[in-house]
mmCIF file of C-alpha atoms in Angstrom:
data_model
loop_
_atom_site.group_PDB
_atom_site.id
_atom_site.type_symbol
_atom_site.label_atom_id
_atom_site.label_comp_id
_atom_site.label_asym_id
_atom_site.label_seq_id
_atom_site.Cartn_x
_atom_site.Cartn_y
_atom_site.Cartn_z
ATOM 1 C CA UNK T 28 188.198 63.673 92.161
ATOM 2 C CA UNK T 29 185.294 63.580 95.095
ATOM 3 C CA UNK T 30 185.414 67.085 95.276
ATOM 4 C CA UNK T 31 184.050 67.511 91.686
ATOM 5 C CA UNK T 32 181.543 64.796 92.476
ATOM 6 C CA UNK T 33 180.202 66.493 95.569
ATOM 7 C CA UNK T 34 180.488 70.011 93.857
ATOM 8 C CA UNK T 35 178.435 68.260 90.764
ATOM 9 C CA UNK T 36 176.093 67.205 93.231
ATOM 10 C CA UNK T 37 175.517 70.239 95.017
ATOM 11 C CA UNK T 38 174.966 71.918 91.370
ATOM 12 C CA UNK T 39 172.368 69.373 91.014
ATOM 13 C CA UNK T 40 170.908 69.876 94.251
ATOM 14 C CA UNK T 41 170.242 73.858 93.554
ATOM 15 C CA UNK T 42 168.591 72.890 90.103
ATOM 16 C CA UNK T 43 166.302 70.707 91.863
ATOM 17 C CA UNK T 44 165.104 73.386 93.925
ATOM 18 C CA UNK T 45 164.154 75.870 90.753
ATOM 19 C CA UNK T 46 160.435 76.177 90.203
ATOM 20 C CA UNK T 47 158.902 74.069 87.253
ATOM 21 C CA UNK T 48 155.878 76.179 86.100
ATOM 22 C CA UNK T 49 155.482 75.138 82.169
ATOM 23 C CA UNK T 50 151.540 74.052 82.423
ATOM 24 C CA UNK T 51 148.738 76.045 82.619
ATOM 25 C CA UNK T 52 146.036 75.642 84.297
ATOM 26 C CA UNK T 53 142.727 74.750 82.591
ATOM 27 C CA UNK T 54 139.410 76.388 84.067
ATOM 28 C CA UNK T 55 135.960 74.917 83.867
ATOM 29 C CA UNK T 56 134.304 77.916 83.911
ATOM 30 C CA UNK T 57 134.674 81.906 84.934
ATOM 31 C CA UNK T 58 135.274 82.294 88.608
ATOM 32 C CA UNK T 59 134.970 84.967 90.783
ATOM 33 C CA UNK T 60 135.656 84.335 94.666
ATOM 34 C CA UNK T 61 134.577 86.269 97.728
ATOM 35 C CA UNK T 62 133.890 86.211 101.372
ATOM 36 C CA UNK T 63 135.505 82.800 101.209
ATOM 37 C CA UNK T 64 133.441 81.240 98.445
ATOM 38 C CA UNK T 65 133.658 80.256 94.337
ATOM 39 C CA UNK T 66 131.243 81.902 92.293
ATOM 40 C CA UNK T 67 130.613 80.374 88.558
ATOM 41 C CA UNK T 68 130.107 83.671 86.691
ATOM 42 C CA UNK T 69 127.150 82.979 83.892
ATOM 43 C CA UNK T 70 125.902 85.187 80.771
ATOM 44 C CA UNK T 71 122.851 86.246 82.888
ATOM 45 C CA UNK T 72 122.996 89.980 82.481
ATOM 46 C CA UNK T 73 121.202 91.411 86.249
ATOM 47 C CA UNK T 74 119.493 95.112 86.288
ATOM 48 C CA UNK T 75 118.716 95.116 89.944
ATOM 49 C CA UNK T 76 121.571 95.715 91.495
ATOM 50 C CA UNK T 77 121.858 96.659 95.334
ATOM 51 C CA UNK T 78 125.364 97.886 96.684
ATOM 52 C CA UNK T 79 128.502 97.145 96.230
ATOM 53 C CA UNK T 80 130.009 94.516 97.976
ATOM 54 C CA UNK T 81 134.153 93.762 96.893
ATOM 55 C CA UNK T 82 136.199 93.515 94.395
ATOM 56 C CA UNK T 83 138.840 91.877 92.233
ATOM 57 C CA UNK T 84 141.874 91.684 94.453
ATOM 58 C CA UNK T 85 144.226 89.273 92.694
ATOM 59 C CA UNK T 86 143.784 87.474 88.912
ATOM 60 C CA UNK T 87 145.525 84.330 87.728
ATOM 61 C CA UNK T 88 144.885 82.068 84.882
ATOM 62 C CA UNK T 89 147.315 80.011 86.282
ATOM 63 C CA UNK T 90 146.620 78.849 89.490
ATOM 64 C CA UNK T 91 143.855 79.642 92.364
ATOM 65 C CA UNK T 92 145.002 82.491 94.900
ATOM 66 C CA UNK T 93 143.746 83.209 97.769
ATOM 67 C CA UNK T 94 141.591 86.206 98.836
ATOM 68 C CA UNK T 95 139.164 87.664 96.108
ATOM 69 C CA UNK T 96 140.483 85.834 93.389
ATOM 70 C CA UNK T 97 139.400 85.689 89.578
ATOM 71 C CA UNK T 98 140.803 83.887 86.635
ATOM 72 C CA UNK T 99 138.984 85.796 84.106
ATOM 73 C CA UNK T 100 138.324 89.256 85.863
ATOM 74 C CA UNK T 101 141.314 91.869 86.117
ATOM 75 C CA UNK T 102 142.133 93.172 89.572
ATOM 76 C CA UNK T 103 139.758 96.175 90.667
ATOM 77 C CA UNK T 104 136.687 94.535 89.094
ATOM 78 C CA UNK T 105 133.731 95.156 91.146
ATOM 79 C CA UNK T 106 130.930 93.017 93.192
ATOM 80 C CA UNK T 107 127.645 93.860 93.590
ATOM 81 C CA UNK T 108 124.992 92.387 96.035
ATOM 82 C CA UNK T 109 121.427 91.797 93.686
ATOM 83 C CA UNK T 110 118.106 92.689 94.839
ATOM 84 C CA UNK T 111 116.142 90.486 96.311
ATOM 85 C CA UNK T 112 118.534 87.451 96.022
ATOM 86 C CA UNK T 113 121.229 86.470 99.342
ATOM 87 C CA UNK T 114 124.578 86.427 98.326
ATOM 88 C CA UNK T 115 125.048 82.966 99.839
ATOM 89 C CA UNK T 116 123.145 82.548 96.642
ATOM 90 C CA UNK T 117 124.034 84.657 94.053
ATOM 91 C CA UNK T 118 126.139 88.135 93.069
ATOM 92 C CA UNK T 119 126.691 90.338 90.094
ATOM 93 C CA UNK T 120 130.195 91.210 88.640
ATOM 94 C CA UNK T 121 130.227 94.079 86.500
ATOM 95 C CA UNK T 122 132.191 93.858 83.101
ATOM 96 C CA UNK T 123 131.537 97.402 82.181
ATOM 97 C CA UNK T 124 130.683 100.252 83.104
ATOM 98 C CA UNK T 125 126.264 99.300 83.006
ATOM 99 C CA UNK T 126 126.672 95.793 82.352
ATOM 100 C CA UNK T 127 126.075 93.197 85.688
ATOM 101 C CA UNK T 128 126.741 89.463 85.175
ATOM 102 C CA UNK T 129 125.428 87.148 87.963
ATOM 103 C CA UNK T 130 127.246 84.806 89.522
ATOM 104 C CA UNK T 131 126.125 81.823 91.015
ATOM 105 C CA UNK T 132 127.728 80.272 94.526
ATOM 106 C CA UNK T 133 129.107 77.283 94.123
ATOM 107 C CA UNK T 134 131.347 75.910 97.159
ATOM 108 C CA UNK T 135 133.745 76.963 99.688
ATOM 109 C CA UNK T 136 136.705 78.666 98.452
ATOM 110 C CA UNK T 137 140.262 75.940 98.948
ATOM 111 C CA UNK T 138 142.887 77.213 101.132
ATOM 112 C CA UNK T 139 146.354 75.951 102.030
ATOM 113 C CA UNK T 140 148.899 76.463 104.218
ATOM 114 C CA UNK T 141 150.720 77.154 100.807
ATOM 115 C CA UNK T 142 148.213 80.007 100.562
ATOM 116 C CA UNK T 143 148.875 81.556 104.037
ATOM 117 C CA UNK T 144 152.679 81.821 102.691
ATOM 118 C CA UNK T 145 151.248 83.604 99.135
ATOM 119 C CA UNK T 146 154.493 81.441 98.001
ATOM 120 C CA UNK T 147 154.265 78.219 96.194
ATOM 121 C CA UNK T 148 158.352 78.210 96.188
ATOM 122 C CA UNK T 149 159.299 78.376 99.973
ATOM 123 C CA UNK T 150 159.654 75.131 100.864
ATOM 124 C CA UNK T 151 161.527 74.211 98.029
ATOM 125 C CA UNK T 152 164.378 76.879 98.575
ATOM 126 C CA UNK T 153 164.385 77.068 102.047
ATOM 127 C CA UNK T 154 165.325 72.770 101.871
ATOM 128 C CA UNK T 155 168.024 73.465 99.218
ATOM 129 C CA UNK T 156 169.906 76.240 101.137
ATOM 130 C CA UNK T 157 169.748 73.536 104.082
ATOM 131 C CA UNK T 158 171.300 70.741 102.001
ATOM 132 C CA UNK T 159 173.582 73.218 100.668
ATOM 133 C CA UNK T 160 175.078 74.175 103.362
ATOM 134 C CA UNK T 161 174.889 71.233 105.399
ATOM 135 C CA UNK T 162 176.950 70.011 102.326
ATOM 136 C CA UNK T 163 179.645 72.851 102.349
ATOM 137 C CA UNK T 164 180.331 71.834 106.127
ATOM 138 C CA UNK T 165 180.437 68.456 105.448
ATOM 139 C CA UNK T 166 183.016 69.331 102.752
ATOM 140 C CA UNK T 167 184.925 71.841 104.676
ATOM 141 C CA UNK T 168 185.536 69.091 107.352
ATOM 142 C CA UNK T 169 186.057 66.828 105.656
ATOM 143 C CA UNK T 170 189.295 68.740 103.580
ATOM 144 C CA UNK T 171 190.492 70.049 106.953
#
């Protein structure tokens, strides 16, 4: 009869460790990030554009990611430094082919050691294979 119990409760333990990811997350406004810093993309269509600068590495409209993120932006979109105006200021994303949309700096891009990893789940397995096996050899010796 124990063994079922601590069989039911390793069971439990491994759904415990499953990811949970049923929300979305809600954005304030269009974001682009780069060189380590959020941009607020507005309807401001720019004309003077300089050079080219990055691009779209990863999109979500999930969660934030690291690097040169965007939750609205698909991957490969492309940033452009704007005449006369710093970057730590200001740069244009382009949407199309001639189209520019500035985009204003607004703070220092988040990281996390969560981030570094690229994996939100880690943690979570890596502690349930521990319990579970720590488990199985507490079982195993305990049968002996």
């Amino acid at each position: 009869m124990k063994c079922k119990q601590i069989i039911a409760f390793l069971i439990f333990i491994c759904f415990m460790t499953l990811p949970n990811h049923s929300s979305a997350t809600k954005w304030v406004y269009s974001l682009v990030t780069w060189d380590g810093y959020v941009y607020e993309v507005t309807d401001e269509l720019i004309t003077e554009i300089d050079k080219e600068i990055g691009h779209v590495t990863s999109y979500s409209d999930m969660e934030q990611l690291s690097g040169n993120f965007s939750n609205t932006y698909k991957k490969g979109t492309k940033y452009f430094s704007i005449k006369g105006i710093s970057t730590e200021q200001a740069i244009a994303v382009q949407v199309k082919d001639d189209q520019f949309l500035k985009a204003l700096m607004r703070h220092e891009q988040q990281s996390t050691v969560l981030d570094t990893l690229q994996n939100k789940l880690f943690f979570p397995f890596v502690a349930g294979i521990i319990i579970l096996i720590l488990m199985t050899i507490v079982i195993i010796k305990r049968f002996k």
